[in-house]
Amino acid sequence: MTLAPSTIERLTRARGDLRMGVPVVLTGGGGAALAVAVEALTPDRLADLRRLGSPELALTARRAVTLKTAAYDGDLVRVAVPAAAGVDWIAALADPADDLRVPMKGPLRALRDGPADLHRAALALAKTARLLPAAVLVRVEQALALAAEHGLTLLRLDEIAPELARLSPLDEVVAARLPMAAAGAGRVHIFRPEDGGDEHYAIEVGQPDRASPVLARLHSACFTGDVLGSLKCDCGPQLRAALAQMGEEGAGVLLYLNQEGRGIGLANKMRAYSLQDQGFDTVEANHRLGFEDDERDFRIGAEILRKLGFSAVRLLTNNPRKVAMLETCGLQVTERVPLKVGQTPQNAAYLATKAAKSGHLL
Ligand SMILES: Nc1nc2c(ncn2[C@@H]2O[C@H](COP(=O)(O)OP(=O)(O)OP(=O)(O)O)[C@@H](O)[C@H]2O)c(=O)[nH]1
Ligand SMILES: [Zn+2]
């Protein structure tokens, strides 16, 4: 009988739990803790956690810079949650929305004793659940009994670490013909990751020859640009120009990767936009939220290309990192084809920041 969920299945379940505000039990390094995502933390849950121990707030080192708190654990900080602090106090540390209005959040007591592995895992899970990278943890003794009694998902660090590091296998679910304005002979393939993550799409134009380099674009989802015609970025015009060029050449492959907001999700991207309205640039906004500039996993694109039988590409991009990552993943990039469309007065500063800070070629 193998009815019990596997590690990958429990990981998927844990992401759902975190999004709903349900605690997840993490064990490893000789200890155990209950973790709740800050974004979904309610006063009742916080009170329940306090009955078990002293809550600690885990934030990334990026967020710690804005809070002017030393990140003793390198990539993260553990802040002691005072007895009088409520959900609002915790949320204000995790979410930069009110940083400018309420700049003084301290004094904060950053913890430095003991390992931070459980906190690190909680932050990794929150990120993959597309939540703010912030979690409240309470150390517990009887982790197994607690999980069993309350029906909580239990994850052992040694079993989830390899899963979090590796690329989840992607399976093609279905493919169907799709005539498009830009390219009549289109075919859409849907790929589904086994870890319950977002599906990704491949749009094949014509019948590209697998024996020679294919004109390819790895396009990250941008709901605001692709669908709404946002003037803040150049995504929509890039998407249409790439399909048009494939249509003109009669062959190509466009991957539409659901890595909205450079991998932070649409809600967090909108939080970043709101910070941009306060005067921060695209990179600073990500950092204030606690993210890296770019949280995308480019291995996904490489894997889908390989699954479709492609080993060499002419890549439509202005981003040298995409070229480098594809090559690291074993795909040959015979040519970088520039894609310069969609410049507007509203996105000039955004594109200049990408060139100055993220190495994009103007
Ligand atoms: N976090 C964040 N994401 C943004 C912002 N503006 C656009 N994006 C996202 O940035 C990504 C842009 O994707 P791409 O156009 O494929 O990638 P790129 O790195 O710009 O490279 P090329 O377009 O290939 O040159 C999309 O996922 C957008 O949703 C922003 O201000 N903040
Ligand atoms: Zn965009």
Short mmCIF file of C-alpha atoms and ligand atoms in Angstrom, two decimals:
data_model
loop_
_atom_site.label_atom_id
_atom_site.label_comp_id
_atom_site.label_asym_id
_atom_site.label_seq_id
_atom_site.Cartn_x
_atom_site.Cartn_y
_atom_site.Cartn_z
CA MET A 1 0.00 0.00 0.00
CA THR A 2 1.37 3.44 -0.89
CA LEU A 3 -1.58 5.60 0.06
CA ALA A 4 0.56 7.89 2.23
CA PRO A 5 1.58 11.08 0.39
CA SER A 6 5.18 11.20 -0.84
CA THR A 7 7.62 13.99 0.07
CA ILE A 8 6.77 15.94 -3.07
CA GLU A 9 3.06 15.56 -2.39
CA ARG A 10 3.44 16.77 1.19
CA LEU A 11 5.50 19.72 -0.08
CA THR A 12 2.67 20.67 -2.41
CA ARG A 13 0.20 20.31 0.43
CA ALA A 14 2.41 22.46 2.68
CA ARG A 15 2.39 25.30 0.15
CA GLY A 16 -1.41 25.20 0.15
CA ASP A 17 -1.44 25.11 3.96
CA LEU A 18 0.81 28.17 4.15
CA ARG A 19 -1.39 30.08 1.71
CA MET A 20 -4.41 29.32 3.90
CA GLY A 21 -2.68 30.19 7.17
CA VAL A 22 -2.50 26.59 8.41
CA PRO A 23 0.69 25.78 10.37
CA VAL A 24 3.21 23.37 8.87
CA VAL A 25 5.47 21.24 11.08
CA LEU A 26 9.16 21.36 10.13
CA THR A 27 11.70 19.01 11.68
CA GLY A 28 15.46 18.74 11.31
CA GLY A 29 18.83 19.57 12.84
CA GLY A 30 17.71 18.08 16.14
CA GLY A 31 14.74 20.41 16.47
CA ALA A 32 11.24 21.08 15.26
CA ALA A 33 9.00 24.08 14.75
CA LEU A 34 5.55 25.09 13.63
CA ALA A 35 5.65 27.61 10.78
CA VAL A 36 2.90 29.96 9.57
CA ALA A 37 3.18 32.39 6.65
CA VAL A 38 2.91 35.99 7.86
CA GLU A 39 0.62 36.92 5.00
CA ALA A 40 -2.02 34.48 6.23
CA LEU A 41 -1.46 34.86 9.98
CA THR A 42 -4.60 35.60 12.02
CA PRO A 43 -4.81 36.82 15.65
CA ASP A 44 -6.32 33.47 16.70
CA ARG A 45 -3.47 31.48 15.14
CA LEU A 46 -0.91 33.78 16.72
CA ALA A 47 -2.54 33.21 20.12
CA ASP A 48 -2.44 29.43 19.52
CA LEU A 49 1.24 29.61 18.58
CA ARG A 50 2.00 31.58 21.76
CA ARG A 51 0.51 28.74 23.83
CA LEU A 52 3.26 26.50 22.44
CA GLY A 53 6.25 28.82 22.80
CA SER A 54 7.86 32.12 21.88
CA PRO A 55 7.19 33.15 18.27
CA GLU A 56 10.14 34.08 16.05
CA LEU A 57 9.72 36.01 12.83
CA ALA A 58 11.87 34.81 9.91
CA LEU A 59 12.66 37.40 7.22
CA THR A 60 15.20 37.42 4.39
CA ALA A 61 18.48 39.31 4.65
CA ARG A 62 17.19 41.55 1.83
CA ARG A 63 14.30 42.67 4.02
CA ALA A 64 16.65 43.00 7.02
CA VAL A 65 18.63 45.68 5.17
CA THR A 66 15.56 47.91 4.94
CA LEU A 67 14.73 47.21 8.60
CA LYS A 68 18.35 48.04 9.52
CA THR A 69 18.66 44.76 11.42
CA ALA A 70 21.77 42.56 11.38
CA ALA A 71 21.16 39.28 9.56
CA TYR A 72 23.21 37.02 11.83
CA ASP A 73 22.20 33.93 9.87
CA GLY A 74 23.63 35.26 6.58
CA ASP A 75 20.71 35.02 4.21
CA LEU A 76 18.00 35.54 6.83
CA VAL A 77 17.17 37.15 10.14
CA ARG A 78 15.20 35.78 13.09
CA VAL A 79 13.41 38.48 15.03
CA ALA A 80 11.98 37.79 18.50
CA VAL A 81 8.27 38.65 18.55
CA PRO A 82 7.58 40.58 21.81
CA ALA A 83 4.73 39.36 24.01
CA ALA A 84 2.69 42.50 23.35
CA ALA A 85 3.14 42.40 19.57
CA GLY A 86 0.11 41.53 17.48
CA VAL A 87 -0.46 40.49 13.90
CA ASP A 88 -0.18 44.12 12.71
CA TRP A 89 3.27 44.51 14.26
CA ILE A 90 4.44 41.34 12.49
CA ALA A 91 2.84 42.28 9.16
CA ALA A 92 4.47 45.72 9.22
CA LEU A 93 7.90 44.09 9.47
CA ALA A 94 7.18 41.69 6.62
CA ASP A 95 5.36 44.04 4.24
CA PRO A 96 7.09 47.25 3.13
CA ALA A 97 3.84 48.95 2.10
CA ASP A 98 3.95 51.37 5.04
CA ASP A 99 7.74 51.64 5.43
CA LEU A 100 7.82 55.28 4.41
CA ARG A 101 4.82 56.28 6.51
CA VAL A 102 6.05 54.37 9.60
CA PRO A 103 9.83 54.15 9.18
CA MET A 104 10.76 53.28 12.79
CA LYS A 105 9.75 49.68 13.51
CA GLY A 106 12.18 48.87 16.29
CA PRO A 107 13.85 48.27 18.50
CA LEU A 108 14.08 44.76 17.05
CA ARG A 109 15.82 41.90 18.80
CA ALA A 110 17.55 39.71 16.22
CA LEU A 111 18.25 36.20 17.53
CA ARG A 112 21.68 34.69 16.99
CA ASP A 113 21.77 31.44 18.98
CA GLY A 114 21.10 28.03 17.48
CA PRO A 115 20.53 26.92 13.92
CA ALA A 116 18.26 28.72 11.46
CA ASP A 117 17.61 25.80 9.09
CA LEU A 118 13.92 25.50 9.95
CA HIS A 119 13.45 29.24 9.34
CA ARG A 120 15.32 28.98 6.03
CA ALA A 121 13.03 26.17 4.90
CA ALA A 122 9.93 28.16 5.91
CA LEU A 123 11.08 31.12 3.83
CA ALA A 124 11.82 28.90 0.83
CA LEU A 125 8.33 27.42 1.10
CA ALA A 126 6.70 30.86 1.41
CA LYS A 127 8.51 31.97 -1.75
CA THR A 128 7.43 28.95 -3.74
CA ALA A 129 3.87 29.54 -2.49
CA ARG A 130 4.21 33.04 -4.04
CA LEU A 131 3.68 34.69 -0.66
CA LEU A 132 5.74 37.41 0.99
CA PRO A 133 8.98 35.78 2.18
CA ALA A 134 8.14 35.96 5.87
CA ALA A 135 7.08 33.31 8.40
CA VAL A 136 6.40 33.03 12.12
CA LEU A 137 7.91 29.97 13.78
CA VAL A 138 7.53 28.47 17.22
CA ARG A 139 9.89 25.76 18.38
CA VAL A 140 8.10 22.65 19.63
CA GLU A 141 9.12 19.40 21.33
CA GLN A 142 6.58 16.75 20.38
CA ALA A 143 6.46 17.46 16.63
CA LEU A 144 5.17 14.06 15.50
CA ALA A 145 2.42 13.94 18.12
CA LEU A 146 1.42 17.54 17.40
CA ALA A 147 1.20 16.92 13.66
CA ALA A 148 -0.84 13.75 14.17
CA GLU A 149 -3.17 15.30 16.75
CA HIS A 150 -3.97 18.39 14.67
CA GLY A 151 -3.72 16.87 11.18
CA LEU A 152 -0.80 19.13 10.22
CA THR A 153 1.56 18.52 7.32
CA LEU A 154 4.98 17.42 8.57
CA LEU A 155 8.14 17.96 6.54
CA ARG A 156 11.62 16.70 7.37
CA LEU A 157 14.36 19.04 6.18
CA ASP A 158 16.57 16.21 4.95
CA GLU A 159 13.81 14.93 2.67
CA ILE A 160 12.62 18.29 1.34
CA ALA A 161 16.07 19.87 0.76
CA PRO A 162 16.79 17.81 -2.39
CA GLU A 163 13.24 18.43 -3.67
CA LEU A 164 13.54 22.19 -3.20
CA ALA A 165 16.91 22.24 -4.97
CA ARG A 166 16.06 20.10 -7.97
CA LEU A 167 13.87 20.97 -10.91
CA SER A 168 10.53 19.23 -10.61
CA PRO A 169 9.91 16.85 -13.52
CA LEU A 170 7.59 18.36 -16.14
CA ASP A 171 5.09 16.25 -18.01
CA GLU A 172 3.40 17.20 -21.25
CA VAL A 173 -0.34 17.03 -20.61
CA VAL A 174 -1.80 17.88 -24.00
CA ALA A 175 -1.02 19.64 -27.29
CA ALA A 176 -3.42 21.13 -29.81
CA ARG A 177 -3.39 23.22 -32.99
CA LEU A 178 -3.91 26.96 -32.58
CA PRO A 179 -3.99 29.32 -35.55
CA MET A 180 -2.88 32.80 -34.41
CA ALA A 181 -2.99 36.19 -36.11
CA ALA A 182 0.80 36.36 -36.16
CA ALA A 183 1.41 32.73 -37.07
CA GLY A 184 -1.27 30.61 -38.70
CA ALA A 185 0.41 27.27 -38.05
CA GLY A 186 0.54 27.29 -34.26
CA ARG A 187 0.51 24.42 -31.79
CA VAL A 188 0.19 24.87 -28.02
CA HIS A 189 1.74 22.33 -25.63
CA ILE A 190 0.90 22.34 -21.91
CA PHE A 191 3.55 21.19 -19.42
CA ARG A 192 2.65 20.35 -15.82
CA PRO A 193 5.27 20.08 -13.06
CA GLU A 194 4.93 17.06 -10.79
CA ASP A 195 5.31 19.20 -7.65
CA GLY A 196 1.96 20.93 -8.13
CA GLY A 197 3.61 24.18 -9.29
CA ASP A 198 2.37 26.40 -12.10
CA GLU A 199 1.90 24.95 -15.58
CA HIS A 200 4.00 26.33 -18.43
CA TYR A 201 3.16 26.55 -22.12
CA ALA A 202 5.14 26.04 -25.33
CA ILE A 203 3.84 27.54 -28.57
CA GLU A 204 5.34 25.88 -31.59
CA VAL A 205 5.11 27.80 -34.85
CA GLY A 206 5.26 25.76 -38.06
CA GLN A 207 7.27 22.56 -37.90
CA PRO A 208 10.73 23.60 -36.71
CA ASP A 209 13.56 21.35 -37.84
CA ARG A 210 15.04 19.69 -34.73
CA ALA A 211 18.40 19.27 -36.53
CA SER A 212 19.13 23.00 -36.79
CA PRO A 213 18.93 25.91 -34.30
CA VAL A 214 15.34 27.03 -33.75
CA LEU A 215 14.23 30.64 -33.36
CA ALA A 216 13.16 30.62 -29.70
CA ARG A 217 11.83 32.96 -27.02
CA LEU A 218 11.59 32.25 -23.29
CA HIS A 219 8.87 34.68 -22.26
CA SER A 220 8.02 35.13 -18.59
CA ALA A 221 4.35 35.80 -17.89
CA CYS A 222 3.40 39.42 -17.43
CA PHE A 223 -0.35 39.76 -16.91
CA THR A 224 -0.13 43.54 -16.85
CA GLY A 225 1.97 43.80 -20.01
CA ASP A 226 0.81 40.80 -22.05
CA VAL A 227 -2.92 41.14 -21.36
CA LEU A 228 -3.59 44.68 -20.15
CA GLY A 229 -1.14 46.49 -22.44
CA SER A 230 0.72 48.08 -19.51
CA LEU A 231 3.08 50.88 -20.48
CA LYS A 232 5.32 50.20 -17.46
CA CYS A 233 7.22 47.39 -19.20
CA ASP A 234 7.95 46.08 -22.69
CA CYS A 235 6.54 42.56 -22.28
CA GLY A 236 3.42 42.78 -24.44
CA PRO A 237 5.20 44.20 -27.52
CA GLN A 238 8.04 41.67 -27.02
CA LEU A 239 5.56 38.79 -26.94
CA ARG A 240 3.80 39.92 -30.11
CA ALA A 241 7.05 40.78 -31.93
CA ALA A 242 8.49 37.35 -31.14
CA LEU A 243 5.41 35.55 -32.48
CA ALA A 244 5.38 37.83 -35.55
CA GLN A 245 9.02 37.02 -36.33
CA MET A 246 8.35 33.30 -35.95
CA GLY A 247 5.34 33.69 -38.24
CA GLU A 248 7.42 35.50 -40.85
CA GLU A 249 10.22 32.91 -40.73
CA GLY A 250 7.62 30.12 -40.75
CA ALA A 251 9.11 28.35 -37.72
CA GLY A 252 9.94 28.94 -34.06
CA VAL A 253 9.09 28.08 -30.48
CA LEU A 254 7.87 30.46 -27.79
CA LEU A 255 7.81 29.30 -24.20
CA TYR A 256 5.26 31.12 -22.07
CA LEU A 257 6.59 30.52 -18.58
CA ASN A 258 4.31 31.24 -15.66
CA GLN A 259 6.98 33.06 -13.72
CA GLU A 260 5.00 36.26 -13.24
CA GLY A 261 6.94 39.20 -11.84
CA ARG A 262 10.33 37.55 -12.43
CA GLY A 263 9.16 34.63 -10.30
CA ILE A 264 7.57 36.41 -7.32
CA GLY A 265 3.94 36.07 -8.44
CA LEU A 266 1.40 38.69 -9.45
CA ALA A 267 0.39 39.78 -5.93
CA ASN A 268 4.00 40.46 -4.99
CA LYS A 269 4.61 42.19 -8.34
CA MET A 270 1.72 44.52 -7.57
CA ARG A 271 3.28 45.17 -4.15
CA ALA A 272 6.47 46.04 -6.06
CA TYR A 273 4.51 48.37 -8.35
CA SER A 274 3.06 50.12 -5.36
CA LEU A 275 6.60 50.65 -4.00
CA GLN A 276 7.64 51.94 -7.41
CA ASP A 277 4.91 54.56 -7.05
CA GLN A 278 6.69 55.59 -3.84
CA GLY A 279 9.86 56.21 -5.87
CA PHE A 280 11.80 52.92 -5.71
CA ASP A 281 13.07 51.32 -8.91
CA THR A 282 12.22 47.77 -10.01
CA VAL A 283 15.25 46.21 -8.30
CA GLU A 284 14.95 48.21 -5.05
CA ALA A 285 11.26 47.32 -4.83
CA ASN A 286 12.04 43.58 -5.02
CA HIS A 287 14.69 43.92 -2.34
CA ARG A 288 12.44 45.88 0.03
CA LEU A 289 9.89 43.07 -0.28
CA GLY A 290 12.60 40.61 0.69
CA PHE A 291 13.19 39.08 -2.75
CA GLU A 292 16.22 38.90 -5.00
CA ASP A 293 16.03 40.94 -8.24
CA ASP A 294 15.15 37.85 -10.21
CA GLU A 295 13.66 34.73 -8.61
CA ARG A 296 13.07 32.82 -11.85
CA ASP A 297 14.32 29.28 -12.40
CA PHE A 298 15.55 29.27 -15.99
CA ARG A 299 16.09 25.49 -15.91
CA ILE A 300 12.37 25.13 -16.61
CA GLY A 301 12.73 26.66 -20.08
CA ALA A 302 15.73 24.50 -20.90
CA GLU A 303 13.91 21.36 -19.81
CA ILE A 304 10.82 22.13 -21.92
CA LEU A 305 12.97 22.82 -24.99
CA ARG A 306 14.73 19.51 -24.46
CA LYS A 307 11.42 17.69 -24.04
CA LEU A 308 10.27 19.12 -27.36
CA GLY A 309 13.43 17.78 -29.01
CA PHE A 310 15.41 21.02 -29.38
CA SER A 311 19.12 21.16 -28.55
CA ALA A 312 20.15 24.44 -30.22
CA VAL A 313 18.40 27.82 -30.33
CA ARG A 314 18.63 31.31 -31.78
CA LEU A 315 17.38 33.11 -28.70
CA LEU A 316 15.23 36.21 -28.91
CA THR A 317 16.28 38.20 -25.82
CA ASN A 318 18.11 41.24 -24.49
CA ASN A 319 18.98 39.41 -21.27
CA PRO A 320 22.47 37.82 -21.28
CA ARG A 321 21.55 35.77 -18.18
CA LYS A 322 18.99 33.84 -20.19
CA VAL A 323 21.69 32.94 -22.72
CA ALA A 324 24.13 31.92 -19.97
CA MET A 325 21.54 29.85 -18.09
CA LEU A 326 20.44 27.96 -21.19
CA GLU A 327 24.05 27.14 -21.98
CA THR A 328 24.66 26.02 -18.39
CA CYS A 329 21.68 23.71 -18.82
CA GLY A 330 23.29 22.13 -21.88
CA LEU A 331 21.43 23.94 -24.67
CA GLN A 332 23.44 25.51 -27.42
CA VAL A 333 22.67 29.19 -28.10
CA THR A 334 24.04 29.78 -31.58
CA GLU A 335 22.85 33.39 -31.73
CA ARG A 336 21.27 36.04 -29.49
CA VAL A 337 18.59 37.79 -31.50
CA PRO A 338 17.84 41.25 -29.99
CA LEU A 339 14.20 42.08 -29.26
CA LYS A 340 13.93 45.84 -28.97
CA VAL A 341 10.32 46.88 -29.15
CA GLY A 342 7.78 48.61 -26.94
CA GLN A 343 9.85 51.46 -25.52
CA THR A 344 7.55 54.11 -24.05
CA PRO A 345 8.18 57.26 -21.99
CA GLN A 346 6.62 55.37 -19.05
CA ASN A 347 9.03 52.41 -19.20
CA ALA A 348 12.25 54.29 -20.08
CA ALA A 349 13.43 54.35 -16.44
CA TYR A 350 12.46 50.68 -15.94
CA LEU A 351 14.47 49.60 -18.99
CA ALA A 352 17.41 51.79 -17.93
CA THR A 353 17.40 50.16 -14.47
CA LYS A 354 17.37 46.68 -16.03
CA ALA A 355 20.36 47.70 -18.16
CA ALA A 356 22.26 49.29 -15.28
CA LYS A 357 21.51 46.75 -12.53
CA SER A 358 20.56 43.48 -14.22
CA GLY A 359 22.86 43.54 -17.24
CA HIS A 360 20.20 43.84 -19.93
CA LEU A 361 21.42 45.04 -23.28
CA LEU A 362 19.72 48.22 -24.39
N1 LIG B 1 9.22 41.94 -9.88
C1 LIG B 1 8.95 42.65 -10.97
N2 LIG B 1 8.72 42.00 -12.11
C2 LIG B 1 8.48 42.73 -13.23
C3 LIG B 1 8.44 44.12 -13.22
N3 LIG B 1 8.14 44.54 -14.48
C4 LIG B 1 8.01 43.42 -15.23
N4 LIG B 1 8.20 42.33 -14.49
C5 LIG B 1 8.26 40.92 -14.86
O1 LIG B 1 9.50 40.74 -15.53
C6 LIG B 1 9.41 39.62 -16.38
C7 LIG B 1 9.98 40.03 -17.75
O2 LIG B 1 10.14 38.87 -18.45
P1 LIG B 1 10.97 38.70 -19.79
O3 LIG B 1 10.64 39.82 -20.72
O4 LIG B 1 10.77 37.30 -20.25
O5 LIG B 1 12.47 38.74 -19.32
P2 LIG B 1 13.64 39.74 -19.35
O6 LIG B 1 14.55 39.35 -18.22
O7 LIG B 1 13.15 41.15 -19.38
O8 LIG B 1 14.46 39.43 -20.67
P3 LIG B 1 14.12 39.67 -22.22
O9 LIG B 1 12.77 40.24 -22.34
O10 LIG B 1 14.25 38.31 -22.81
O11 LIG B 1 15.18 40.58 -22.72
C8 LIG B 1 7.95 39.23 -16.40
O12 LIG B 1 7.78 38.10 -15.54
C9 LIG B 1 7.23 40.43 -15.81
O13 LIG B 1 6.04 40.10 -15.12
C10 LIG B 1 8.71 44.78 -11.99
O14 LIG B 1 8.76 46.00 -11.89
N5 LIG B 1 8.95 44.00 -10.90
ZN ZN B 2 5.86 43.22 -18.23
#
